[in-house]
Amino acid sequence: PSGGLRGAWRPWLSDDRTMEMIRALVHAMPPAARAARDKLEHQPWPIVEDLLSGIIDGWTRQAMLIESMGETIEGRDPGADPHVAWLGGLITEGDSVDAPGPIRAEVVKRVRNWIGGLEERGANAEWRLLLRVNEPVDEGEIKDMEAPPASLMWSVSFHLQAVDSDEAIVDAADLWLLPTDTVTIHGRRLDEPQELLLAELARSARLFKPLERALDQSEPIELLLQTDDAYEFLREIRPLLKEQGFGVEAPAWWDSPTGRLGARLRLDPPDEELGPDSGPGVTSAAGPQLGLTTLVNYHWEIAIGDTTLSLHEFEQLASKKAPLMKVGGRWVEIRPEDVEAAIAFIKENPGGEMEVGEALRLAYTADVGQTGVPVLGMETSGWVTALLGGEDGELPELAAPEAFQGSLRPYQARGLSWMSFLQRFGFGVCLADDMGLGKTIQLLALLQAEREEARRNATSQKTGMRGPTLIVAPMSVLGNWQHETRRFCPELNVKIHHGAERLQGDPFVADAILHDVVVTTYALVHRDREFIERVPWSRLVLDEAQNIKNPQAKQSQAVRQIPAARRIALTGTPVENRLAELWSIMDFLNPGYLGQAATFRKKFSVPIERYHDASRAGQLRGLVRPFVLRRLKTDPDVVSDLPEKIEAKEYCHLTPEQAQLYENCVKRMLTEVEQSEGMHRRGLVLSALVKLKQICNHPSQMLKDWDAGEGKPPDVSRSGKCVRLMEMLEEIIAEGDQALVFTQFRQMGHLLAVMIRHELDRDVFFLHGGSSQTARVDMVDKFQKGDKKRPIMIASLKAGGVGLNLTAANHVFHFDRWWNPAVENQATDRAFRIGQTRTVFVHKYVVSGTLEERIDEMIEQKTELAEQIVGAGERWLTELDTDQLRDILTLRADAVGDEEEA
């Protein structure tokens, strides 16, 4: 040809895996990327290919522009050698292929043949050679700490593995038995597998010469290696093979720090007076405030994995000079440099006293570059084991307080003992149990135990810690704390600090000191911080502690600045999206323990979140485990403690808008009923009751001021119920659970469905009276399959209350109450029935200070009026006189929440 040639590097786009990635790039392309007027004519595929080609050509050419590569073509004539001509366009700064016409034609011919060979290879581009290192099978009489004999053989077995699936593997031994040249494995076509295996073995033999021995066999399946050769393969050759795209599997212990010689930190109690012998029942109400500065005795031990070595054993080990040995019944790597570093480290670190915080950081985050030897965690004894061992340590048992009204389940009693023990030493702790497992009552039991301990100290003239506990919670759960405290610990003197009439300044400080517990909101902590900080708080508790996940937020900064002797965080989701959220909670509990935010991000967040660094994840887990207690509903110990159904009430508040609508409705209804009688009066009462229930649900349900056609979702913040429902559903979705939400009103179900789609980015099923039988069956079938795309089903009580099997759900929400226990139980039984394998959690919503709370109290107290309710809906209310109606319907002062800034 007369035209010139240009050399360029281009991406290989001839296999399915690459094409999937290209499609993803095309799909993610912003419109602005297609706005330029050029030869690509705004077409997405050409634009992406052109972008990739430019990037790959630039990077590759830059990497190839090195002195050694330049020497390979220096002095050679591109006019006489097609390869030199082609390389001249690929590895130099210019891309021109300088060659006369005949040579240019030969270059084109050879390049096309080469690319054609790539396309043939592309048919099997989804498969690669996998080399698996296997420990010796017949180890004879090999004993611990004994050098392996020369006759001991390791094996490297051969396999083919799908590039995009680690599980799709076919053994070489099976390949040689295949009767055809084509086979489909795990849905993937594999052509000429035997030829592919031999070709890949030949390619890998360029990096590891002993593999050439396998090619001498007619049907190779493995390569046998002596211990020294196996060690060379694992340490030196394996990384090279992986770089070239081969799969290489090492024994599980190879990449684990426990498979190497290292040092383990040993911690022992410095003073038995601080241990359990001084009183296992001592709570946080008394005792030293030490925290991360608690001193413990320490010394270092030589260890391999779980095996601790004596000095004599270590000297024996070092004398063997074998790279791979058996210690503690498992193979381990003994690097000569590790032996030398361990000897030097032990000599330089004889032991002594150390602060707990420093010990934990050293045990779990020590850098080998600083210590010279891998640090393999720590061992503890005495009360230090309970202090740092979390739930696994032998904690001093703390019985439920005498005045606690109820019984603690075994796992809850363990949580109480755990909090009490660690708080006694001044550590901040995070109780991170799943939603529904009773974090609130565990905390209340601790507060009651402290009150009783303080009373005993006062009687025996001991000195104990004084001061109230401050609980900071979202507005949506403020009512829960008030009601749960009255129910389980009525002896506790509780103050709710919120509302326009709340005490401020000196009166607040004087009043707070007289209470055991003060409960307020995150927004008010920021707003009233000036005088809240003046109270001598004995403890600061954050409920739904994920509210401080952003450390820069005003409310996060406000709670951190409140002085308190001890701190507790309660949350069902300690990490929602990013590890920075865990840092924020831990820094509140034990300031400075995980370092500065920037340091934490560099050391843990980036390696774990971006690169999935298992080693750093293990370090972080070791650091936080002593201070975080998390039990899941699926844990065997918890499941055995739980009944099949747990019912709880969720007390919500009215927003100011709801309260105004509620009061106006009550006033208008009372005025009208005084001037009417008979059926007309009863109709007015029933109509007003429906409106009041709608107002408690969401103002838009009563006002009908939301139009789906406008495209905007209903405002969740206008309803206290809706705010709390979104919070709880978000946690349920994060846990991978499914939920049923029952409402009496079809319109409210529609509002909730739109809110969930917008707030939680999940589609929902909505089953109501207008659903056809076909749609009903389809919704139930898909919900039962549990594909996680639509984990929530909303059902109107009449349409979904009976005749359905919805056991995929283990949470049931009664968003608005029917005031008939039998009807509610029927709805609950859609999930709590034969076929249900998990504990069902039932959440009944009640708006504090409204008719919902009054009627719920009547049902609980089983009064004469409650007997009339059962089976009668709301009609009994129509028979009450005006004064009785006023008493039941009038809004109480504690019903209204604040208009708070997030």
mmCIF file of C-alpha atoms in Angstrom, residues 29-36 47:
data_model
loop_
_atom_site.group_PDB
_atom_site.id
_atom_site.type_symbol
_atom_site.label_atom_id
_atom_site.label_comp_id
_atom_site.label_asym_id
_atom_site.label_seq_id
_atom_site.Cartn_x
_atom_site.Cartn_y
_atom_site.Cartn_z
ATOM 1 C CA MET A 29 -21.515 8.236 30.589
ATOM 2 C CA PRO A 30 -22.815 11.731 31.489
ATOM 3 C CA PRO A 31 -24.530 13.685 28.690
ATOM 4 C CA ALA A 32 -21.720 16.257 28.735
ATOM 5 C CA ALA A 33 -19.303 13.622 27.416
ATOM 6 C CA ARG A 34 -21.330 13.438 24.214
ATOM 7 C CA ALA A 35 -21.686 17.170 23.676
ATOM 8 C CA ALA A 36 -18.584 17.796 21.537
ATOM 9 C CA ILE A 47 -16.523 7.835 22.402
#
